[in-house]
Amino acid sequence: IEGYVSPVFTTSNRSDFWPPSPHFIGSAESQRRSGAPDDAQTGVIESPEFRLNASQYAFYVSGGSDRNKTYVAVVDANSGEELLRLTGSDSNRLETQLVDLSKHGGRQVRIRIVDRAKDPWGHINFGGLSAQ
């Protein structure tokens, strides 16, 4: 919804990502010929809306740890209210973060992936989520 992240989905293996599936979102995985990461890319993208039907979800997140500039958020699709914010831990390995969303059950939400950083670890990786 803002900026430019290209490509949105990647199958990059330049680092030890350990994604749960071959495709994941990596905001530094540019289409540059060098294949080098590009922390200068910034952007915000959102998923289509969906209903929270489970009480607990596993999120697969890595990348930068700046809660203000590089994060994955769960956002109420109607009000825009941010319900949850997750960051990486300055590592590219997609770690499983278990989250209790039971108090938001039944809400229509979107996943918002935010990269507003250009410095080292100025990127976010998102490997998806799954109901637990």
Short mmCIF file of C-alpha atoms in Angstrom, two decimals:
data_model
loop_
_atom_site.label_atom_id
_atom_site.label_comp_id
_atom_site.label_asym_id
_atom_site.label_seq_id
_atom_site.Cartn_x
_atom_site.Cartn_y
_atom_site.Cartn_z
CA ILE A 1 0.00 0.00 0.00
CA GLU A 2 3.08 2.21 0.08
CA GLY A 3 6.68 2.12 -1.10
CA TYR A 4 8.20 -0.59 -3.25
CA VAL A 5 9.16 -4.14 -2.30
CA SER A 6 10.22 -6.23 -5.27
CA PRO A 7 9.59 -9.05 -5.53
CA VAL A 8 6.90 -9.45 -2.89
CA PHE A 9 7.38 -13.23 -2.71
CA THR A 10 10.76 -14.90 -2.93
CA THR A 11 12.32 -18.35 -2.87
CA SER A 12 15.69 -16.90 -1.86
CA ASN A 13 18.22 -19.23 -0.32
CA ARG A 14 21.03 -16.68 0.13
CA SER A 15 20.70 -17.02 3.91
CA ASP A 16 19.60 -19.59 6.49
CA PHE A 17 15.89 -18.63 6.29
CA TRP A 18 14.33 -22.06 6.99
CA PRO A 19 10.92 -21.04 5.63
CA PRO A 20 7.93 -23.32 6.34
CA SER A 21 7.20 -23.34 2.58
CA PRO A 22 9.34 -22.48 -0.47
CA HIS A 23 7.82 -19.00 -0.91
CA PHE A 24 7.98 -16.26 1.69
CA ILE A 25 7.98 -12.47 1.84
CA GLY A 26 11.42 -10.90 2.24
CA SER A 27 11.59 -7.13 1.99
CA ALA A 28 15.36 -7.15 1.29
CA GLU A 29 15.23 -9.87 -1.38
CA SER A 30 15.44 -7.58 -4.38
CA GLN A 31 15.71 -8.41 -8.04
CA ARG A 32 19.20 -6.87 -8.20
CA ARG A 33 21.58 -8.84 -10.37
CA SER A 34 24.09 -9.26 -7.56
CA GLY A 35 21.61 -11.26 -5.52
CA ALA A 36 22.72 -9.24 -2.51
CA PRO A 37 20.12 -8.13 0.03
CA ASP A 38 18.78 -4.60 -0.39
CA ASP A 39 17.88 -2.98 2.93
CA ALA A 40 17.25 0.29 1.05
CA GLN A 41 13.89 -1.04 -0.17
CA THR A 42 11.00 0.12 1.96
CA GLY A 43 7.30 -0.49 1.77
CA VAL A 44 4.09 -1.59 3.41
CA ILE A 45 1.98 -4.41 2.02
CA GLU A 46 -1.24 -5.98 3.26
CA SER A 47 -2.94 -9.32 2.80
CA PRO A 48 -6.52 -9.76 1.73
CA GLU A 49 -8.84 -9.82 4.72
CA PHE A 50 -9.70 -13.06 6.50
CA ARG A 51 -11.54 -14.15 9.65
CA LEU A 52 -9.71 -15.19 12.81
CA ASN A 53 -11.24 -18.62 13.45
CA ALA A 54 -8.65 -20.11 15.81
CA SER A 55 -7.58 -18.97 19.25
CA GLN A 56 -3.87 -19.45 18.64
CA TYR A 57 -1.72 -18.87 15.56
CA ALA A 58 1.89 -19.58 14.66
CA PHE A 59 3.56 -16.69 12.80
CA TYR A 60 6.85 -17.21 10.95
CA VAL A 61 8.82 -13.96 11.22
CA SER A 62 12.45 -12.89 10.96
CA GLY A 63 14.55 -9.90 9.99
CA GLY A 64 14.98 -6.63 11.86
CA SER A 65 13.88 -6.08 15.45
CA ASP A 66 12.86 -2.40 15.29
CA ARG A 67 9.23 -2.42 16.51
CA ASN A 68 8.65 0.97 14.90
CA LYS A 69 10.15 0.31 11.46
CA THR A 70 10.22 -3.45 10.65
CA TYR A 71 7.30 -5.57 11.77
CA VAL A 72 4.35 -7.79 10.94
CA ALA A 73 1.00 -6.66 12.33
CA VAL A 74 -2.48 -8.11 12.57
CA VAL A 75 -4.91 -5.28 11.79
CA ASP A 76 -8.69 -5.16 12.14
CA ALA A 77 -9.98 -4.98 8.54
CA ASN A 78 -12.87 -2.65 9.43
CA SER A 79 -11.40 -0.20 11.93
CA GLY A 80 -7.70 -0.35 11.03
CA GLU A 81 -6.88 -1.01 14.71
CA GLU A 82 -3.60 -2.83 15.16
CA LEU A 83 -4.23 -5.96 17.27
CA LEU A 84 -0.72 -7.42 17.31
CA ARG A 85 2.83 -6.48 16.27
CA LEU A 86 5.72 -8.93 15.80
CA THR A 87 9.34 -8.34 14.80
CA GLY A 88 12.33 -10.42 13.92
CA SER A 89 15.35 -10.75 16.19
CA ASP A 90 18.07 -9.45 13.83
CA SER A 91 18.30 -12.88 12.26
CA ASN A 92 17.06 -14.22 8.93
CA ARG A 93 15.92 -17.59 10.30
CA LEU A 94 12.11 -17.59 10.22
CA GLU A 95 11.25 -18.30 13.86
CA THR A 96 7.86 -19.57 14.99
CA GLN A 97 6.07 -17.10 17.23
CA LEU A 98 2.96 -18.56 18.90
CA VAL A 99 0.32 -15.94 19.57
CA ASP A 100 -2.98 -16.13 21.46
CA LEU A 101 -5.61 -14.20 19.49
CA SER A 102 -8.63 -15.72 21.27
CA LYS A 103 -9.90 -12.30 22.43
CA HIS A 104 -10.14 -11.27 18.77
CA GLY A 105 -11.90 -14.42 17.54
CA GLY A 106 -14.31 -13.90 14.66
CA ARG A 107 -12.85 -10.55 13.62
CA GLN A 108 -12.02 -9.81 9.99
CA VAL A 109 -8.32 -8.93 9.83
CA ARG A 110 -5.44 -8.27 7.47
CA ILE A 111 -1.75 -8.99 7.85
CA ARG A 112 0.30 -5.80 7.41
CA ILE A 113 4.01 -6.19 6.66
CA VAL A 114 5.98 -3.02 7.34
CA ASP A 115 9.52 -2.13 6.30
CA ARG A 116 10.32 1.54 6.87
CA ALA A 117 14.03 1.07 7.62
CA LYS A 118 17.10 1.41 5.41
CA ASP A 119 19.83 0.62 7.91
CA PRO A 120 21.39 -2.81 8.63
CA TRP A 121 18.62 -5.25 9.59
CA GLY A 122 16.25 -2.81 7.90
CA HIS A 123 14.08 -5.57 6.50
CA ILE A 124 11.37 -8.01 7.57
CA ASN A 125 10.70 -11.59 6.45
CA PHE A 126 7.31 -13.26 6.74
CA GLY A 127 6.80 -16.96 6.07
CA GLY A 128 3.08 -17.02 6.76
CA LEU A 129 0.89 -18.10 9.62
CA SER A 130 -1.04 -21.16 10.61
CA ALA A 131 -3.87 -21.85 13.03
CA GLN A 132 -2.86 -24.01 15.97
#
